């Protein structure tokens, strides 16, 4: 359905309309679903918002794995609330994507058959409770760094979804930092677990911001359309600058020997992630890609009877309403 729509707009992308559209973007106006938009604008929004939504849903899996094994009832309740939030974030984002003419089922099919991506970070395993702290602190911390600017994105429904998501993300990062702080200042064994979690998750967290600017396929056009407000490297640098002092505050070793303060730049220098690993993971060859997609495919299949029941009920209700008119 949405492919035809994008196709039809492509033929109407006449220069005058494009110029008027770009003038609206440059003036900081919000583009709403019923407004004219270039086919490419719609297409990259569906791609980015769809993959963002998939990240929220698949992102529940690594943490969901630890809800039944939380060390205390309080930690269990906190983690449960956090994972539940992520489902809600996915729903806001699928709703925003649907306003562009794509259905949730189409988006889900493209996730399940590998045509659409989700954030690479969720293809890494969570091995122990320290990982829960590191995921909340580093992964949600990186997600906040990337999502706060998106509150100002040009597409209205996406911007409004981000405002709501960002309010909840701060709790996610704080609860993670609190959990890892408890371990970093706990017994030597707990501190060792905290250090190991940071060492394992640091570079995959840097990869969340996308490839280096030189390798970013979409950044230039996405920034011209204010779908993206910053480049990948800009946000990655902001994340490093914010997180290094936090690692030092926790009394943990820095996870990258290349991290040094650069007075001249006014930023931390740091080592690049292993980009061949990054491209390998997003191609489907990460440690957990198979498990994550298998879990999502099973959930989709197991939930078929619920969808069928709801759709049958909706059809019956509509038929009754039609008959009464
Ligand atoms: N994981 C998977 N794929 C990635 C990626 C990552 N970390 N970074 C980039 N890619 C993909 C892109 O999707 C693109 O592939 P595609 O053409 O098939 O979509 C390709 O690599 C080239 O990257 P670009 O830089 O050209 O792509 P973008 O301009 O789209 O930038 C992005 C990538 C920065 C992730 C951007 O899409 C974005 O800001 N998305 C919105 C935010 C988002 O999705 N965040 C994910 C985390 S949300 C989360 O973690 C949930 C939280 O609750 C924990």
mmCIF file of C-alpha atoms and ligand atoms in Angstrom:
data_model
loop_
_atom_site.group_PDB
_atom_site.id
_atom_site.type_symbol
_atom_site.label_atom_id
_atom_site.label_comp_id
_atom_site.label_asym_id
_atom_site.label_seq_id
_atom_site.Cartn_x
_atom_site.Cartn_y
_atom_site.Cartn_z
ATOM 1 C CA UNK A 1 0.000 0.000 0.000
ATOM 2 C CA UNK A 2 2.608 2.494 1.018
ATOM 3 C CA UNK A 3 4.877 1.530 -1.875
ATOM 4 C CA UNK A 4 2.202 2.657 -4.378
ATOM 5 C CA UNK A 5 1.730 5.919 -2.418
ATOM 6 C CA UNK A 6 5.448 6.693 -2.463
ATOM 7 C CA UNK A 7 5.543 5.811 -6.168
ATOM 8 C CA UNK A 8 2.627 8.130 -6.955
ATOM 9 C CA UNK A 9 4.190 11.087 -5.091
ATOM 10 C CA UNK A 10 7.523 10.525 -6.828
ATOM 11 C CA UNK A 11 5.830 11.396 -10.111
ATOM 12 C CA UNK A 12 4.400 14.620 -8.595
ATOM 13 C CA UNK A 13 7.668 15.838 -7.076
ATOM 14 C CA UNK A 14 7.636 18.916 -9.269
ATOM 15 C CA UNK A 15 10.310 21.557 -8.580
ATOM 16 C CA UNK A 16 7.849 24.215 -7.396
ATOM 17 C CA UNK A 17 6.304 21.918 -4.792
ATOM 18 C CA UNK A 18 9.745 20.785 -3.656
ATOM 19 C CA UNK A 19 10.929 24.385 -3.262
ATOM 20 C CA UNK A 20 7.818 25.343 -1.282
ATOM 21 C CA UNK A 21 8.244 22.259 0.905
ATOM 22 C CA UNK A 22 11.905 23.013 1.605
ATOM 23 C CA UNK A 23 10.971 26.619 2.492
ATOM 24 C CA UNK A 24 8.549 25.249 5.110
ATOM 25 C CA UNK A 25 11.267 22.987 6.548
ATOM 26 C CA UNK A 26 13.794 25.848 6.626
ATOM 27 C CA UNK A 27 11.228 28.050 8.393
ATOM 28 C CA UNK A 28 10.970 25.412 11.114
ATOM 29 C CA UNK A 29 7.365 24.517 10.299
ATOM 30 C CA UNK A 30 5.965 21.136 11.319
ATOM 31 C CA UNK A 31 4.885 18.875 8.457
ATOM 32 C CA UNK A 32 1.642 17.078 9.249
ATOM 33 C CA UNK A 33 0.408 13.777 7.717
ATOM 34 C CA UNK A 34 -2.121 15.419 5.407
ATOM 35 C CA UNK A 35 0.413 17.953 4.038
ATOM 36 C CA UNK A 36 2.077 17.407 0.660
ATOM 37 C CA UNK A 37 5.541 15.919 1.102
ATOM 38 C CA UNK A 38 8.207 14.593 -1.308
ATOM 39 C CA UNK A 39 8.111 10.815 -1.802
ATOM 40 C CA UNK A 40 11.647 10.604 -0.446
ATOM 41 C CA UNK A 41 10.682 12.458 2.738
ATOM 42 C CA UNK A 42 7.842 9.996 3.363
ATOM 43 C CA UNK A 43 10.019 6.993 2.520
ATOM 44 C CA UNK A 44 12.912 7.895 4.827
ATOM 45 C CA UNK A 45 10.511 8.809 7.641
ATOM 46 C CA UNK A 46 8.838 5.395 7.360
ATOM 47 C CA UNK A 47 12.285 3.779 7.372
ATOM 48 C CA UNK A 48 13.608 5.734 10.377
ATOM 49 C CA UNK A 49 10.422 5.747 12.473
ATOM 50 C CA UNK A 50 9.719 2.093 11.650
ATOM 51 C CA UNK A 51 13.217 1.008 12.649
ATOM 52 C CA UNK A 52 13.018 3.188 15.742
ATOM 53 C CA UNK A 53 9.769 1.447 16.735
ATOM 54 C CA UNK A 54 11.268 -1.988 16.039
ATOM 55 C CA UNK A 55 14.226 -1.037 18.284
ATOM 56 C CA UNK A 56 11.862 -0.292 21.159
ATOM 57 C CA UNK A 57 10.075 -3.629 20.796
ATOM 58 C CA UNK A 58 13.137 -5.827 20.191
ATOM 59 C CA UNK A 59 14.927 -3.836 22.923
ATOM 60 C CA UNK A 60 12.544 -5.363 25.479
ATOM 61 C CA UNK A 61 14.045 -8.822 24.942
ATOM 62 C CA UNK A 62 17.524 -8.415 26.527
ATOM 63 C CA UNK A 63 16.043 -6.799 29.662
ATOM 64 C CA UNK A 64 12.886 -8.942 29.782
ATOM 65 C CA UNK A 65 15.275 -11.858 30.217
ATOM 66 C CA UNK A 66 16.187 -10.547 33.711
ATOM 67 C CA UNK A 67 12.786 -9.551 35.132
ATOM 68 C CA UNK A 68 12.312 -12.941 36.810
ATOM 69 C CA UNK A 69 15.909 -12.895 38.081
ATOM 70 C CA UNK A 70 16.105 -9.399 39.569
ATOM 71 C CA UNK A 71 18.012 -9.378 42.899
ATOM 72 C CA UNK A 72 15.194 -7.700 44.878
ATOM 73 C CA UNK A 73 11.441 -7.113 44.541
ATOM 74 C CA UNK A 74 12.151 -3.384 44.175
ATOM 75 C CA UNK A 75 14.600 -3.938 41.272
ATOM 76 C CA UNK A 76 12.080 -6.317 39.656
ATOM 77 C CA UNK A 77 9.311 -3.684 39.850
ATOM 78 C CA UNK A 78 11.605 -0.991 38.428
ATOM 79 C CA UNK A 79 12.760 -3.196 35.529
ATOM 80 C CA UNK A 80 9.171 -4.316 34.832
ATOM 81 C CA UNK A 81 8.064 -0.667 34.597
ATOM 82 C CA UNK A 82 10.972 0.158 32.296
ATOM 83 C CA UNK A 83 10.356 -2.736 29.904
ATOM 84 C CA UNK A 84 6.650 -1.893 29.858
ATOM 85 C CA UNK A 85 7.539 1.716 28.927
ATOM 86 C CA UNK A 86 9.497 0.436 25.926
ATOM 87 C CA UNK A 87 6.392 -1.325 24.583
ATOM 88 C CA UNK A 88 4.542 1.987 24.852
ATOM 89 C CA UNK A 89 7.356 3.793 23.025
ATOM 90 C CA UNK A 90 7.069 1.255 20.228
ATOM 91 C CA UNK A 91 3.311 1.865 19.995
ATOM 92 C CA UNK A 92 3.687 5.669 19.840
ATOM 93 C CA UNK A 93 6.222 5.257 17.042
ATOM 94 C CA UNK A 94 4.184 2.686 15.064
ATOM 95 C CA UNK A 95 1.228 5.107 15.319
ATOM 96 C CA UNK A 96 3.426 7.944 14.008
ATOM 97 C CA UNK A 97 4.569 5.727 11.118
ATOM 98 C CA UNK A 98 0.981 4.706 10.300
ATOM 99 C CA UNK A 99 0.085 8.368 9.636
ATOM 100 C CA UNK A 100 2.447 8.085 6.635
ATOM 101 C CA UNK A 101 0.317 5.417 4.992
ATOM 102 C CA UNK A 102 2.117 2.261 6.077
ATOM 103 C CA UNK A 103 0.328 -0.315 8.231
ATOM 104 C CA UNK A 104 1.740 -1.777 11.434
ATOM 105 C CA UNK A 105 1.404 -5.231 9.873
ATOM 106 C CA UNK A 106 3.527 -4.157 6.887
ATOM 107 C CA UNK A 107 6.183 -2.761 9.238
ATOM 108 C CA UNK A 108 6.115 -5.926 11.342
ATOM 109 C CA UNK A 109 6.439 -8.158 8.283
ATOM 110 C CA UNK A 110 9.475 -6.124 7.147
ATOM 111 C CA UNK A 111 11.057 -6.563 10.591
ATOM 112 C CA UNK A 112 10.346 -10.288 10.696
ATOM 113 C CA UNK A 113 11.707 -11.000 7.212
ATOM 114 C CA UNK A 114 14.791 -8.821 7.731
ATOM 115 C CA UNK A 115 13.913 -6.033 5.271
ATOM 116 C CA UNK A 116 13.834 -3.551 8.160
ATOM 117 C CA UNK A 117 16.409 -3.128 10.939
ATOM 118 C CA UNK A 118 16.400 -2.462 14.664
ATOM 119 C CA UNK A 119 19.208 -0.984 16.752
ATOM 120 C CA UNK A 120 22.389 -3.079 16.595
ATOM 121 C CA UNK A 121 22.852 -2.907 20.365
ATOM 122 C CA UNK A 122 20.057 -5.389 20.948
ATOM 123 C CA UNK A 123 22.012 -8.087 19.166
ATOM 124 C CA UNK A 124 24.378 -8.338 22.145
ATOM 125 C CA UNK A 125 23.641 -10.657 25.104
ATOM 126 C CA UNK A 126 22.845 -9.541 28.661
ATOM 127 C CA UNK A 127 24.860 -11.971 30.790
ATOM 128 C CA UNK A 128 24.171 -10.856 34.366
ATOM 129 C CA UNK A 129 22.490 -8.235 36.559
ATOM 130 C CA UNK A 130 25.325 -5.722 36.054
ATOM 131 C CA UNK A 131 24.348 -5.705 32.374
ATOM 132 C CA UNK A 132 20.885 -4.467 33.398
ATOM 133 C CA UNK A 133 22.503 -1.448 35.003
ATOM 134 C CA UNK A 134 24.851 -0.882 32.083
ATOM 135 C CA UNK A 135 22.020 -1.222 29.534
ATOM 136 C CA UNK A 136 19.822 1.316 31.338
ATOM 137 C CA UNK A 137 22.717 3.727 31.907
ATOM 138 C CA UNK A 138 24.635 3.394 28.608
ATOM 139 C CA UNK A 139 22.031 2.186 26.089
ATOM 140 C CA UNK A 140 19.153 4.361 27.267
ATOM 141 C CA UNK A 141 21.678 7.130 27.871
ATOM 142 C CA UNK A 142 22.743 6.887 24.215
ATOM 143 C CA UNK A 143 19.112 6.652 23.120
ATOM 144 C CA UNK A 144 18.319 9.855 25.059
ATOM 145 C CA UNK A 145 21.274 11.619 23.398
ATOM 146 C CA UNK A 146 19.838 10.623 20.041
ATOM 147 C CA UNK A 147 16.148 11.182 20.840
ATOM 148 C CA UNK A 148 16.229 14.595 22.575
ATOM 149 C CA UNK A 149 17.086 16.450 19.328
ATOM 150 C CA UNK A 150 14.366 14.431 17.544
ATOM 151 C CA UNK A 151 11.766 16.269 19.630
ATOM 152 C CA UNK A 152 12.449 19.125 17.162
ATOM 153 C CA UNK A 153 12.179 16.965 14.037
ATOM 154 C CA UNK A 154 10.114 18.396 11.177
ATOM 155 C CA UNK A 155 7.460 15.654 11.057
ATOM 156 C CA UNK A 156 4.750 16.516 13.604
ATOM 157 C CA UNK A 157 3.691 13.048 14.796
ATOM 158 C CA UNK A 158 7.349 11.937 15.218
ATOM 159 C CA UNK A 159 8.263 15.094 17.131
ATOM 160 C CA UNK A 160 5.281 14.711 19.466
ATOM 161 C CA UNK A 161 6.039 11.006 20.041
ATOM 162 C CA UNK A 162 9.635 11.935 20.948
ATOM 163 C CA UNK A 163 8.509 14.516 23.520
ATOM 164 C CA UNK A 164 6.541 11.797 25.309
ATOM 165 C CA UNK A 165 9.299 9.172 24.942
ATOM 166 C CA UNK A 166 12.023 11.473 26.267
ATOM 167 C CA UNK A 167 10.060 12.162 29.465
ATOM 168 C CA UNK A 168 10.188 8.447 30.254
ATOM 169 C CA UNK A 169 13.736 7.742 29.012
ATOM 170 C CA UNK A 170 15.327 9.836 31.790
ATOM 171 C CA UNK A 171 13.879 7.398 34.358
ATOM 172 C CA UNK A 172 15.332 4.513 32.299
ATOM 173 C CA UNK A 173 18.854 5.911 32.360
ATOM 174 C CA UNK A 174 18.677 6.934 36.050
ATOM 175 C CA UNK A 175 17.514 3.490 37.194
ATOM 176 C CA UNK A 176 20.330 1.875 35.222
ATOM 177 C CA UNK A 177 22.953 4.198 36.667
ATOM 178 C CA UNK A 178 21.616 3.553 40.189
ATOM 179 C CA UNK A 179 21.827 -0.224 39.652
ATOM 180 C CA UNK A 180 25.398 -0.139 38.326
ATOM 181 C CA UNK A 181 26.468 2.358 41.041
ATOM 182 C CA UNK A 182 25.273 -0.130 43.674
ATOM 183 C CA UNK A 183 27.537 -2.778 42.169
ATOM 184 C CA UNK A 184 30.503 -0.534 41.378
ATOM 185 C CA UNK A 185 30.560 0.492 45.057
ATOM 186 C CA UNK A 186 29.700 -3.012 46.343
ATOM 187 C CA UNK A 187 31.839 -6.085 46.974
ATOM 188 C CA UNK A 188 34.963 -6.684 44.838
ATOM 189 C CA UNK A 189 33.028 -9.372 42.917
ATOM 190 C CA UNK A 190 30.181 -6.932 42.203
ATOM 191 C CA UNK A 191 32.627 -4.217 41.111
ATOM 192 C CA UNK A 192 34.295 -6.739 38.769
ATOM 193 C CA UNK A 193 30.893 -7.558 37.216
ATOM 194 C CA UNK A 194 30.144 -3.842 36.771
ATOM 195 C CA UNK A 195 33.539 -3.288 35.091
ATOM 196 C CA UNK A 196 33.024 -6.281 32.802
ATOM 197 C CA UNK A 197 29.559 -5.010 31.768
ATOM 198 C CA UNK A 198 30.940 -1.565 30.888
ATOM 199 C CA UNK A 199 33.847 -3.118 28.970
ATOM 200 C CA UNK A 200 31.480 -5.313 26.912
ATOM 201 C CA UNK A 201 28.765 -2.733 26.214
ATOM 202 C CA UNK A 202 30.800 0.454 25.672
ATOM 203 C CA UNK A 203 31.627 0.088 21.966
ATOM 204 C CA UNK A 204 28.234 -1.435 21.027
ATOM 205 C CA UNK A 205 26.651 1.635 22.721
ATOM 206 C CA UNK A 206 28.815 3.938 20.542
ATOM 207 C CA UNK A 207 27.598 2.023 17.475
ATOM 208 C CA UNK A 208 23.984 2.992 18.323
ATOM 209 C CA UNK A 209 24.668 6.436 16.836
ATOM 210 C CA UNK A 210 25.223 4.868 13.424
ATOM 211 C CA UNK A 211 28.299 4.617 11.194
ATOM 212 C CA UNK A 212 30.835 7.440 11.025
ATOM 213 C CA UNK A 213 29.596 10.517 9.190
ATOM 214 C CA UNK A 214 31.754 9.554 6.223
ATOM 215 C CA UNK A 215 29.819 6.293 5.889
ATOM 216 C CA UNK A 216 26.370 7.656 6.734
ATOM 217 C CA UNK A 217 24.126 7.117 3.719
ATOM 218 C CA UNK A 218 21.133 9.171 4.861
ATOM 219 C CA UNK A 219 22.490 11.964 7.046
ATOM 220 C CA UNK A 220 22.863 14.745 4.459
ATOM 221 C CA UNK A 221 19.330 14.499 3.082
ATOM 222 C CA UNK A 222 17.805 13.645 6.489
ATOM 223 C CA UNK A 223 19.379 16.759 7.994
ATOM 224 C CA UNK A 224 18.275 18.949 5.056
ATOM 225 C CA UNK A 225 14.726 17.767 5.776
ATOM 226 C CA UNK A 226 15.242 18.073 9.574
ATOM 227 C CA UNK A 227 14.377 14.403 9.974
ATOM 228 C CA UNK A 228 17.733 14.225 11.724
ATOM 229 C CA UNK A 229 18.967 17.254 13.695
ATOM 230 C CA UNK A 230 22.627 16.214 14.219
ATOM 231 C CA UNK A 231 25.172 14.007 12.521
ATOM 232 C CA UNK A 232 26.012 10.571 13.942
ATOM 233 C CA UNK A 233 29.499 11.633 15.058
ATOM 234 C CA UNK A 234 28.235 14.829 16.756
ATOM 235 C CA UNK A 235 25.876 12.859 19.001
ATOM 236 C CA UNK A 236 28.443 10.103 19.612
ATOM 237 C CA UNK A 237 30.941 12.736 20.799
ATOM 238 C CA UNK A 238 28.316 14.292 23.111
ATOM 239 C CA UNK A 239 27.637 10.862 24.593
ATOM 240 C CA UNK A 240 31.341 10.178 25.204
ATOM 241 C CA UNK A 241 31.848 13.624 26.786
ATOM 242 C CA UNK A 242 28.908 13.045 29.132
ATOM 243 C CA UNK A 243 29.655 9.422 30.062
ATOM 244 C CA UNK A 244 33.433 9.405 30.695
ATOM 245 C CA UNK A 245 33.124 11.546 33.882
ATOM 246 C CA UNK A 246 30.336 9.220 35.063
ATOM 247 C CA UNK A 247 32.587 6.158 34.633
ATOM 248 C CA UNK A 248 35.291 7.958 36.623
ATOM 249 C CA UNK A 249 32.732 8.929 39.298
ATOM 250 C CA UNK A 250 31.862 5.225 39.673
ATOM 251 C CA UNK A 251 35.547 4.416 40.217
ATOM 252 C CA UNK A 252 35.581 2.102 37.196
ATOM 253 C CA UNK A 253 38.366 1.879 34.608
ATOM 254 C CA UNK A 254 37.706 3.540 31.244
ATOM 255 C CA UNK A 255 36.681 0.851 28.701
ATOM 256 C CA UNK A 256 38.895 2.340 25.957
ATOM 257 C CA UNK A 257 42.608 3.177 26.363
ATOM 258 C CA UNK A 258 42.176 5.748 23.602
ATOM 259 C CA UNK A 259 40.036 8.010 25.810
ATOM 260 C CA UNK A 260 41.959 11.181 26.698
ATOM 261 C CA UNK A 261 40.817 14.767 27.261
ATOM 262 C CA UNK A 262 41.758 16.977 24.302
ATOM 263 C CA UNK A 263 42.071 20.533 25.645
ATOM 264 C CA UNK A 264 42.306 22.003 22.170
ATOM 265 C CA UNK A 265 39.084 20.357 20.940
ATOM 266 C CA UNK A 266 37.349 20.677 24.307
ATOM 267 C CA UNK A 267 36.220 17.071 23.946
ATOM 268 C CA UNK A 268 37.436 13.585 24.835
ATOM 269 C CA UNK A 269 39.360 11.790 22.098
ATOM 270 C CA UNK A 270 38.314 8.162 21.878
ATOM 271 C CA UNK A 271 38.875 5.059 19.746
ATOM 272 C CA UNK A 272 36.443 4.254 16.964
ATOM 273 C CA UNK A 273 34.262 1.184 17.371
ATOM 274 C CA UNK A 274 35.188 -1.777 15.156
ATOM 275 C CA UNK A 275 33.160 -0.743 12.107
ATOM 276 C CA UNK A 276 33.544 -4.138 10.441
ATOM 277 C CA UNK A 277 31.827 -5.631 13.523
ATOM 278 C CA UNK A 278 29.093 -2.971 13.264
ATOM 279 C CA UNK A 279 28.334 -3.715 9.603
ATOM 280 C CA UNK A 280 28.489 -7.425 10.326
ATOM 281 C CA UNK A 281 25.950 -7.092 13.160
ATOM 282 C CA UNK A 282 23.525 -4.988 11.098
ATOM 283 C CA UNK A 283 23.864 -7.528 8.286
ATOM 284 C CA UNK A 284 22.458 -10.117 10.730
ATOM 285 C CA UNK A 285 25.638 -11.738 12.037
ATOM 286 C CA UNK A 286 25.681 -10.420 15.612
ATOM 287 C CA UNK A 287 25.744 -12.697 18.690
ATOM 288 C CA UNK A 288 21.952 -12.571 19.171
ATOM 289 C CA UNK A 289 20.392 -11.607 15.808
ATOM 290 C CA UNK A 290 18.961 -15.099 15.210
ATOM 291 C CA UNK A 291 17.505 -15.365 18.739
ATOM 292 C CA UNK A 292 15.967 -11.880 18.598
ATOM 293 C CA UNK A 293 14.226 -12.444 15.244
ATOM 294 C CA UNK A 294 13.161 -15.957 16.277
ATOM 295 C CA UNK A 295 11.568 -14.505 19.437
ATOM 296 C CA UNK A 296 9.750 -11.791 17.459
ATOM 297 C CA UNK A 297 8.580 -14.311 14.808
ATOM 298 C CA UNK A 298 7.288 -16.644 17.550
ATOM 299 C CA UNK A 299 5.467 -13.771 19.309
ATOM 300 C CA UNK A 300 3.852 -12.760 15.997
ATOM 301 C CA UNK A 301 2.753 -16.346 15.290
ATOM 302 C CA UNK A 302 1.542 -17.020 18.866
ATOM 303 C CA UNK A 303 -0.443 -13.769 18.823
ATOM 304 C CA UNK A 304 -2.261 -14.572 15.561
ATOM 305 C CA UNK A 305 -5.389 -15.888 17.345
ATOM 306 C CA UNK A 306 -5.647 -12.668 19.372
ATOM 307 C CA UNK A 307 -5.419 -10.523 16.232
ATOM 308 C CA UNK A 308 -7.977 -12.734 14.442
ATOM 309 C CA UNK A 309 -10.387 -12.497 17.404
ATOM 310 C CA UNK A 310 -10.052 -8.715 17.653
ATOM 311 C CA UNK A 311 -10.513 -8.271 13.904
ATOM 312 C CA UNK A 312 -13.581 -10.574 13.865
ATOM 313 C CA UNK A 313 -15.071 -8.605 16.771
ATOM 314 C CA UNK A 314 -14.368 -5.296 14.995
ATOM 315 C CA UNK A 315 -15.956 -6.585 11.771
ATOM 316 C CA UNK A 316 -19.083 -7.780 13.683
ATOM 317 C CA UNK A 317 -19.364 -4.425 15.490
ATOM 318 C CA UNK A 318 -19.025 -2.524 12.199
ATOM 319 C CA UNK A 319 -21.656 -4.775 10.542
ATOM 320 C CA UNK A 320 -24.076 -4.200 13.460
ATOM 321 C CA UNK A 321 -23.488 -0.434 13.254
ATOM 322 C CA UNK A 322 -24.030 -0.513 9.469
ATOM 323 C CA UNK A 323 -27.241 -2.560 9.826
ATOM 324 C CA UNK A 324 -28.586 -0.111 12.463
ATOM 325 C CA UNK A 325 -27.997 2.949 10.160
HETATM 326 N N1 LIG B 1 21.625 -0.285 14.290
HETATM 327 C C1 LIG B 1 21.089 -0.775 13.143
HETATM 328 N N2 LIG B 1 21.178 -0.141 11.937
HETATM 329 C C2 LIG B 1 21.812 1.040 11.927
HETATM 330 C C3 LIG B 1 22.368 1.625 13.089
HETATM 331 C C4 LIG B 1 22.255 0.897 14.302
HETATM 332 N N3 LIG B 1 22.774 1.347 15.430
HETATM 333 N N4 LIG B 1 22.917 2.808 12.729
HETATM 334 C C5 LIG B 1 22.718 2.957 11.409
HETATM 335 N N5 LIG B 1 22.065 1.884 10.932
HETATM 336 C C6 LIG B 1 21.713 1.649 9.537
HETATM 337 C C7 LIG B 1 20.724 2.674 9.038
HETATM 338 O O1 LIG B 1 19.390 2.278 9.349
HETATM 339 C C8 LIG B 1 21.020 2.648 7.534
HETATM 340 O O2 LIG B 1 20.479 1.449 6.995
HETATM 341 P P1 LIG B 1 19.077 1.463 6.180
HETATM 342 O O3 LIG B 1 19.302 2.378 4.991
HETATM 343 O O4 LIG B 1 18.865 0.029 5.812
HETATM 344 O O5 LIG B 1 18.052 1.993 7.133
HETATM 345 C C9 LIG B 1 22.530 2.445 7.507
HETATM 346 O O6 LIG B 1 22.886 1.841 8.760
HETATM 347 C C10 LIG B 1 23.311 3.729 7.285
HETATM 348 O O7 LIG B 1 23.196 4.533 8.448
HETATM 349 P P2 LIG B 1 22.807 6.096 8.337
HETATM 350 O O8 LIG B 1 23.609 6.854 9.311
HETATM 351 O O9 LIG B 1 22.882 6.525 6.905
HETATM 352 O O10 LIG B 1 21.285 5.990 8.750
HETATM 353 P P3 LIG B 1 20.400 7.067 9.537
HETATM 354 O O11 LIG B 1 20.594 8.427 8.949
HETATM 355 O O12 LIG B 1 19.057 6.500 9.579
HETATM 356 O O13 LIG B 1 21.063 7.114 11.012
HETATM 357 C C11 LIG B 1 20.241 6.471 13.181
HETATM 358 C C12 LIG B 1 20.920 6.006 11.882
HETATM 359 C C13 LIG B 1 21.172 7.450 13.888
HETATM 360 C C14 LIG B 1 19.960 5.260 14.081
HETATM 361 C C15 LIG B 1 18.937 7.184 12.792
HETATM 362 O O14 LIG B 1 18.161 6.291 12.035
HETATM 363 C C16 LIG B 1 18.109 7.633 14.000
HETATM 364 O O15 LIG B 1 18.411 8.616 14.647
HETATM 365 N N6 LIG B 1 17.028 6.889 14.274
HETATM 366 C C17 LIG B 1 16.084 7.286 15.328
HETATM 367 C C18 LIG B 1 16.552 6.872 16.685
HETATM 368 C C19 LIG B 1 16.684 5.365 16.809
HETATM 369 O O16 LIG B 1 16.221 4.591 16.048
HETATM 370 N N7 LIG B 1 17.371 4.966 17.841
HETATM 371 C C20 LIG B 1 17.576 3.538 18.061
HETATM 372 C C21 LIG B 1 17.643 3.304 19.482
HETATM 373 S S1 LIG B 1 16.068 3.463 20.260
HETATM 374 C C22 LIG B 1 16.362 2.541 21.615
HETATM 375 O O17 LIG B 1 17.427 2.136 21.819
HETATM 376 C C23 LIG B 1 15.239 2.253 22.544
HETATM 377 C C24 LIG B 1 15.588 2.722 23.908
HETATM 378 O O18 LIG B 1 14.438 2.651 24.683
HETATM 379 C C25 LIG B 1 16.653 1.887 24.555
#
